[in-house]
Amino acid sequence: DYDMWLKIAAEFPISRCNQVVIKRRVHAAMGTIQLTMQVKLDTKLAVKEAFNRLTIQEIFPDRLTNKSSKQKMAKCYVELGDLLAVKWRWLDLALDQYCKGLDEYPDSQELQLRVKLGPWLYHLPKLVRWELRERYWKFRKSVYRI
């Protein structure tokens, strides 16, 4: 799924719309819902390849242009790295984004802190909270057969 959307995004403009425009069916047998180890690895590889292929301006076309300030670009790298670290726990990819941001804007204290501490330590409270929430919902589903 991610690979398909990344290929579409490379060829066509994609924007965010603040209203529901499609419906989708979600079921337990979906490969992306189950997230087997192979699906996780394939997804990570597709995302990593996209980051190697796309510029930060292409990833955030609604916020950045080729004339955007280095500081604004650094903020986008922070946001992208934080998403990778907390939601997906891809700490290596998060660190890559933080380092790219520092290359663009070396004065960014946000990025310096994330690189020096490492994404796992910087985001430890969020990661613990995220993990506890996931475990709670898995437990609740098993108890109540949701």
mmCIF file with all atom_site columns, N, CA and C in Angstrom, residues 64-109:
data_model
loop_
_atom_site.group_PDB
_atom_site.id
_atom_site.type_symbol
_atom_site.label_atom_id
_atom_site.label_alt_id
_atom_site.label_comp_id
_atom_site.label_asym_id
_atom_site.label_entity_id
_atom_site.label_seq_id
_atom_site.pdbx_PDB_ins_code
_atom_site.Cartn_x
_atom_site.Cartn_y
_atom_site.Cartn_z
_atom_site.occupancy
_atom_site.B_iso_or_equiv
_atom_site.pdbx_formal_charge
_atom_site.auth_seq_id
_atom_site.auth_comp_id
_atom_site.auth_asym_id
_atom_site.auth_atom_id
_atom_site.pdbx_PDB_model_num
ATOM 1   N N  . LEU A 1 64  ? 6.669  23.739 1.861  1.00 0.00 ? 64  LEU A N  1
ATOM 2   C CA . LEU A 1 64  ? 8.015  24.134 1.427  1.00 0.00 ? 64  LEU A CA 1
ATOM 3   C C  . LEU A 1 64  ? 8.079  24.352 -0.078 1.00 0.00 ? 64  LEU A C  1
ATOM 4   N N  . THR A 1 65  ? 8.920  25.285 -0.464 1.00 0.00 ? 65  THR A N  1
ATOM 5   C CA . THR A 1 65  ? 9.268  25.483 -1.867 1.00 0.00 ? 65  THR A CA 1
ATOM 6   C C  . THR A 1 65  ? 10.791 25.456 -1.947 1.00 0.00 ? 65  THR A C  1
ATOM 7   N N  . ASN A 1 66  ? 11.315 25.591 -3.141 1.00 0.00 ? 66  ASN A N  1
ATOM 8   C CA . ASN A 1 66  ? 12.776 25.631 -3.289 1.00 0.00 ? 66  ASN A CA 1
ATOM 9   C C  . ASN A 1 66  ? 13.379 26.871 -2.642 1.00 0.00 ? 66  ASN A C  1
ATOM 10  N N  . LYS A 1 67  ? 12.540 27.875 -2.372 1.00 0.00 ? 67  LYS A N  1
ATOM 11  C CA . LYS A 1 67  ? 13.025 29.118 -1.764 1.00 0.00 ? 67  LYS A CA 1
ATOM 12  C C  . LYS A 1 67  ? 12.744 29.186 -0.267 1.00 0.00 ? 67  LYS A C  1
ATOM 13  N N  . SER A 1 68  ? 12.264 28.104 0.319  1.00 0.00 ? 68  SER A N  1
ATOM 14  C CA . SER A 1 68  ? 11.966 28.092 1.761  1.00 0.00 ? 68  SER A CA 1
ATOM 15  C C  . SER A 1 68  ? 13.244 28.249 2.571  1.00 0.00 ? 68  SER A C  1
ATOM 16  N N  . SER A 1 69  ? 13.108 28.834 3.742  1.00 0.00 ? 69  SER A N  1
ATOM 17  C CA . SER A 1 69  ? 14.274 29.045 4.603  1.00 0.00 ? 69  SER A CA 1
ATOM 18  C C  . SER A 1 69  ? 14.794 27.709 5.135  1.00 0.00 ? 69  SER A C  1
ATOM 19  N N  . LYS A 1 70  ? 16.060 27.701 5.466  1.00 0.00 ? 70  LYS A N  1
ATOM 20  C CA . LYS A 1 70  ? 16.687 26.498 6.036  1.00 0.00 ? 70  LYS A CA 1
ATOM 21  C C  . LYS A 1 70  ? 16.013 26.122 7.357  1.00 0.00 ? 70  LYS A C  1
ATOM 22  N N  . GLN A 1 71  ? 15.608 27.125 8.114  1.00 0.00 ? 71  GLN A N  1
ATOM 23  C CA . GLN A 1 71  ? 14.955 26.886 9.400  1.00 0.00 ? 71  GLN A CA 1
ATOM 24  C C  . GLN A 1 71  ? 13.608 26.180 9.206  1.00 0.00 ? 71  GLN A C  1
ATOM 25  N N  . LYS A 1 72  ? 12.867 26.597 8.203  1.00 0.00 ? 72  LYS A N  1
ATOM 26  C CA . LYS A 1 72  ? 11.572 25.974 7.914  1.00 0.00 ? 72  LYS A CA 1
ATOM 27  C C  . LYS A 1 72  ? 11.769 24.522 7.457  1.00 0.00 ? 72  LYS A C  1
ATOM 28  N N  . MET A 1 73  ? 12.799 24.294 6.646  1.00 0.00 ? 73  MET A N  1
ATOM 29  C CA . MET A 1 73  ? 13.102 22.929 6.211  1.00 0.00 ? 73  MET A CA 1
ATOM 30  C C  . MET A 1 73  ? 13.476 22.064 7.404  1.00 0.00 ? 73  MET A C  1
ATOM 31  N N  . ALA A 1 74  ? 14.252 22.617 8.323  1.00 0.00 ? 74  ALA A N  1
ATOM 32  C CA . ALA A 1 74  ? 14.668 21.870 9.514  1.00 0.00 ? 74  ALA A CA 1
ATOM 33  C C  . ALA A 1 74  ? 13.455 21.445 10.336 1.00 0.00 ? 74  ALA A C  1
ATOM 34  N N  . LYS A 1 75  ? 12.461 22.312 10.448 1.00 0.00 ? 75  LYS A N  1
ATOM 35  C CA . LYS A 1 75  ? 11.245 21.965 11.198 1.00 0.00 ? 75  LYS A CA 1
ATOM 36  C C  . LYS A 1 75  ? 10.517 20.791 10.548 1.00 0.00 ? 75  LYS A C  1
ATOM 37  N N  . CYS A 1 76  ? 10.520 20.741 9.237  1.00 0.00 ? 76  CYS A N  1
ATOM 38  C CA . CYS A 1 76  ? 9.894  19.613 8.536  1.00 0.00 ? 76  CYS A CA 1
ATOM 39  C C  . CYS A 1 76  ? 10.676 18.323 8.768  1.00 0.00 ? 76  CYS A C  1
ATOM 40  N N  . TYR A 1 77  ? 11.999 18.418 8.790  1.00 0.00 ? 77  TYR A N  1
ATOM 41  C CA . TYR A 1 77  ? 12.806 17.233 9.108  1.00 0.00 ? 77  TYR A CA 1
ATOM 42  C C  . TYR A 1 77  ? 12.526 16.752 10.530 1.00 0.00 ? 77  TYR A C  1
ATOM 43  N N  . VAL A 1 78  ? 12.350 17.680 11.466 1.00 0.00 ? 78  VAL A N  1
ATOM 44  C CA . VAL A 1 78  ? 12.010 17.314 12.848 1.00 0.00 ? 78  VAL A CA 1
ATOM 45  C C  . VAL A 1 78  ? 10.685 16.563 12.870 1.00 0.00 ? 78  VAL A C  1
ATOM 46  N N  . GLU A 1 79  ? 9.691  17.122 12.209 1.00 0.00 ? 79  GLU A N  1
ATOM 47  C CA . GLU A 1 79  ? 8.363  16.502 12.196 1.00 0.00 ? 79  GLU A CA 1
ATOM 48  C C  . GLU A 1 79  ? 8.401  15.108 11.572 1.00 0.00 ? 79  GLU A C  1
ATOM 49  N N  . LEU A 1 80  ? 9.113  14.983 10.470 1.00 0.00 ? 80  LEU A N  1
ATOM 50  C CA . LEU A 1 80  ? 9.214  13.694 9.789  1.00 0.00 ? 80  LEU A CA 1
ATOM 51  C C  . LEU A 1 80  ? 9.958  12.678 10.653 1.00 0.00 ? 80  LEU A C  1
ATOM 52  N N  . GLY A 1 81  ? 11.068 13.086 11.237 1.00 0.00 ? 81  GLY A N  1
ATOM 53  C CA . GLY A 1 81  ? 11.826 12.191 12.109 1.00 0.00 ? 81  GLY A CA 1
ATOM 54  C C  . GLY A 1 81  ? 11.027 11.761 13.324 1.00 0.00 ? 81  GLY A C  1
ATOM 55  N N  . ASP A 1 82  ? 10.284 12.700 13.917 1.00 0.00 ? 82  ASP A N  1
ATOM 56  C CA . ASP A 1 82  ? 9.461  12.363 15.081 1.00 0.00 ? 82  ASP A CA 1
ATOM 57  C C  . ASP A 1 82  ? 8.388  11.342 14.725 1.00 0.00 ? 82  ASP A C  1
ATOM 58  N N  . LEU A 1 83  ? 7.777  11.502 13.572 1.00 0.00 ? 83  LEU A N  1
ATOM 59  C CA . LEU A 1 83  ? 6.764  10.544 13.123 1.00 0.00 ? 83  LEU A CA 1
ATOM 60  C C  . LEU A 1 83  ? 7.375  9.152  12.960 1.00 0.00 ? 83  LEU A C  1
ATOM 61  N N  . LEU A 1 84  ? 8.530  9.099  12.326 1.00 0.00 ? 84  LEU A N  1
ATOM 62  C CA . LEU A 1 84  ? 9.194  7.808  12.114 1.00 0.00 ? 84  LEU A CA 1
ATOM 63  C C  . LEU A 1 84  ? 9.597  7.164  13.437 1.00 0.00 ? 84  LEU A C  1
ATOM 64  N N  . ALA A 1 85  ? 10.048 7.973  14.382 1.00 0.00 ? 85  ALA A N  1
ATOM 65  C CA . ALA A 1 85  ? 10.514 7.440  15.665 1.00 0.00 ? 85  ALA A CA 1
ATOM 66  C C  . ALA A 1 85  ? 9.366  6.964  16.535 1.00 0.00 ? 85  ALA A C  1
ATOM 67  N N  . VAL A 1 86  ? 8.320  7.762  16.643 1.00 0.00 ? 86  VAL A N  1
ATOM 68  C CA . VAL A 1 86  ? 7.263  7.459  17.605 1.00 0.00 ? 86  VAL A CA 1
ATOM 69  C C  . VAL A 1 86  ? 6.222  6.507  17.031 1.00 0.00 ? 86  VAL A C  1
ATOM 70  N N  . LYS A 1 87  ? 5.700  6.809  15.862 1.00 0.00 ? 87  LYS A N  1
ATOM 71  C CA . LYS A 1 87  ? 4.623  5.972  15.321 1.00 0.00 ? 87  LYS A CA 1
ATOM 72  C C  . LYS A 1 87  ? 5.144  4.636  14.816 1.00 0.00 ? 87  LYS A C  1
ATOM 73  N N  . TRP A 1 88  ? 6.218  4.664  14.053 1.00 0.00 ? 88  TRP A N  1
ATOM 74  C CA . TRP A 1 88  ? 6.713  3.437  13.428 1.00 0.00 ? 88  TRP A CA 1
ATOM 75  C C  . TRP A 1 88  ? 7.873  2.795  14.177 1.00 0.00 ? 88  TRP A C  1
ATOM 76  N N  . ARG A 1 89  ? 8.495  3.536  15.065 1.00 0.00 ? 89  ARG A N  1
ATOM 77  C CA . ARG A 1 89  ? 9.666  3.060  15.803 1.00 0.00 ? 89  ARG A CA 1
ATOM 78  C C  . ARG A 1 89  ? 10.837 2.716  14.871 1.00 0.00 ? 89  ARG A C  1
ATOM 79  N N  . TRP A 1 90  ? 10.920 3.444  13.778 1.00 0.00 ? 90  TRP A N  1
ATOM 80  C CA . TRP A 1 90  ? 12.039 3.296  12.858 1.00 0.00 ? 90  TRP A CA 1
ATOM 81  C C  . TRP A 1 90  ? 13.082 4.328  13.262 1.00 0.00 ? 90  TRP A C  1
ATOM 82  N N  . LEU A 1 91  ? 13.807 4.007  14.315 1.00 0.00 ? 91  LEU A N  1
ATOM 83  C CA . LEU A 1 91  ? 14.732 4.974  14.906 1.00 0.00 ? 91  LEU A CA 1
ATOM 84  C C  . LEU A 1 91  ? 15.888 5.303  13.976 1.00 0.00 ? 91  LEU A C  1
ATOM 85  N N  . ASP A 1 92  ? 16.321 4.334  13.185 1.00 0.00 ? 92  ASP A N  1
ATOM 86  C CA . ASP A 1 92  ? 17.412 4.593  12.246 1.00 0.00 ? 92  ASP A CA 1
ATOM 87  C C  . ASP A 1 92  ? 16.982 5.568  11.150 1.00 0.00 ? 92  ASP A C  1
ATOM 88  N N  . LEU A 1 93  ? 15.768 5.402  10.633 1.00 0.00 ? 93  LEU A N  1
ATOM 89  C CA . LEU A 1 93  ? 15.280 6.338  9.616  1.00 0.00 ? 93  LEU A CA 1
ATOM 90  C C  . LEU A 1 93  ? 15.030 7.719  10.219 1.00 0.00 ? 93  LEU A C  1
ATOM 91  N N  . ALA A 1 94  ? 14.565 7.741  11.464 1.00 0.00 ? 94  ALA A N  1
ATOM 92  C CA . ALA A 1 94  ? 14.359 9.022  12.151 1.00 0.00 ? 94  ALA A CA 1
ATOM 93  C C  . ALA A 1 94  ? 15.688 9.756  12.291 1.00 0.00 ? 94  ALA A C  1
ATOM 94  N N  . LEU A 1 95  ? 16.714 9.043  12.723 1.00 0.00 ? 95  LEU A N  1
ATOM 95  C CA . LEU A 1 95  ? 18.034 9.656  12.874 1.00 0.00 ? 95  LEU A CA 1
ATOM 96  C C  . LEU A 1 95  ? 18.550 10.181 11.534 1.00 0.00 ? 95  LEU A C  1
ATOM 97  N N  . ASP A 1 96  ? 18.310 9.437  10.451 1.00 0.00 ? 96  ASP A N  1
ATOM 98  C CA . ASP A 1 96  ? 18.699 9.914  9.116  1.00 0.00 ? 96  ASP A CA 1
ATOM 99  C C  . ASP A 1 96  ? 18.055 11.263 8.806  1.00 0.00 ? 96  ASP A C  1
ATOM 100 N N  . GLN A 1 97  ? 16.766 11.402 9.132  1.00 0.00 ? 97  GLN A N  1
ATOM 101 C CA . GLN A 1 97  ? 16.060 12.657 8.850  1.00 0.00 ? 97  GLN A CA 1
ATOM 102 C C  . GLN A 1 97  ? 16.588 13.791 9.725  1.00 0.00 ? 97  GLN A C  1
ATOM 103 N N  . TYR A 1 98  ? 16.846 13.485 10.987 1.00 0.00 ? 98  TYR A N  1
ATOM 104 C CA . TYR A 1 98  ? 17.405 14.514 11.876 1.00 0.00 ? 98  TYR A CA 1
ATOM 105 C C  . TYR A 1 98  ? 18.767 14.988 11.351 1.00 0.00 ? 98  TYR A C  1
ATOM 106 N N  . CYS A 1 99  ? 19.587 14.057 10.893 1.00 0.00 ? 99  CYS A N  1
ATOM 107 C CA . CYS A 1 99  ? 20.915 14.424 10.364 1.00 0.00 ? 99  CYS A CA 1
ATOM 108 C C  . CYS A 1 99  ? 20.793 15.252 9.085  1.00 0.00 ? 99  CYS A C  1
ATOM 109 N N  . LYS A 1 100 ? 19.853 14.894 8.217  1.00 0.00 ? 100 LYS A N  1
ATOM 110 C CA . LYS A 1 100 ? 19.627 15.697 7.006  1.00 0.00 ? 100 LYS A CA 1
ATOM 111 C C  . LYS A 1 100 ? 19.204 17.119 7.386  1.00 0.00 ? 100 LYS A C  1
ATOM 112 N N  . GLY A 1 101 ? 18.358 17.211 8.397  1.00 0.00 ? 101 GLY A N  1
ATOM 113 C CA . GLY A 1 101 ? 17.925 18.521 8.869  1.00 0.00 ? 101 GLY A CA 1
ATOM 114 C C  . GLY A 1 101 ? 19.082 19.342 9.406  1.00 0.00 ? 101 GLY A C  1
ATOM 115 N N  . LEU A 1 102 ? 19.985 18.689 10.149 1.00 0.00 ? 102 LEU A N  1
ATOM 116 C CA . LEU A 1 102 ? 21.168 19.396 10.669 1.00 0.00 ? 102 LEU A CA 1
ATOM 117 C C  . LEU A 1 102 ? 22.094 19.835 9.546  1.00 0.00 ? 102 LEU A C  1
ATOM 118 N N  . ASP A 1 103 ? 22.183 19.032 8.489  1.00 0.00 ? 103 ASP A N  1
ATOM 119 C CA . ASP A 1 103 ? 22.985 19.441 7.330  1.00 0.00 ? 103 ASP A CA 1
ATOM 120 C C  . ASP A 1 103 ? 22.424 20.725 6.719  1.00 0.00 ? 103 ASP A C  1
ATOM 121 N N  . GLU A 1 104 ? 21.100 20.835 6.679  1.00 0.00 ? 104 GLU A N  1
ATOM 122 C CA . GLU A 1 104 ? 20.448 22.025 6.124  1.00 0.00 ? 104 GLU A CA 1
ATOM 123 C C  . GLU A 1 104 ? 20.582 23.230 7.052  1.00 0.00 ? 104 GLU A C  1
ATOM 124 N N  . TYR A 1 105 ? 20.379 22.976 8.359  1.00 0.00 ? 105 TYR A N  1
ATOM 125 C CA . TYR A 1 105 ? 20.341 24.083 9.327  1.00 0.00 ? 105 TYR A CA 1
ATOM 126 C C  . TYR A 1 105 ? 21.063 23.657 10.606 1.00 0.00 ? 105 TYR A C  1
ATOM 127 N N  . PRO A 1 106 ? 22.399 23.778 10.637 1.00 0.00 ? 106 PRO A N  1
ATOM 128 C CA . PRO A 1 106 ? 23.198 23.305 11.778 1.00 0.00 ? 106 PRO A CA 1
ATOM 129 C C  . PRO A 1 106 ? 22.882 23.991 13.109 1.00 0.00 ? 106 PRO A C  1
ATOM 130 N N  . ASP A 1 107 ? 22.224 25.149 13.086 1.00 0.00 ? 107 ASP A N  1
ATOM 131 C CA . ASP A 1 107 ? 21.922 25.868 14.328 1.00 0.00 ? 107 ASP A CA 1
ATOM 132 C C  . ASP A 1 107 ? 20.663 25.367 15.035 1.00 0.00 ? 107 ASP A C  1
ATOM 133 N N  . SER A 1 108 ? 19.963 24.409 14.456 1.00 0.00 ? 108 SER A N  1
ATOM 134 C CA . SER A 1 108 ? 18.715 23.924 15.051 1.00 0.00 ? 108 SER A CA 1
ATOM 135 C C  . SER A 1 108 ? 18.987 23.153 16.342 1.00 0.00 ? 108 SER A C  1
ATOM 136 N N  . GLN A 1 109 ? 18.576 23.738 17.459 1.00 0.00 ? 109 GLN A N  1
ATOM 137 C CA . GLN A 1 109 ? 18.770 23.066 18.750 1.00 0.00 ? 109 GLN A CA 1
ATOM 138 C C  . GLN A 1 109 ? 17.878 21.835 18.869 1.00 0.00 ? 109 GLN A C  1
#
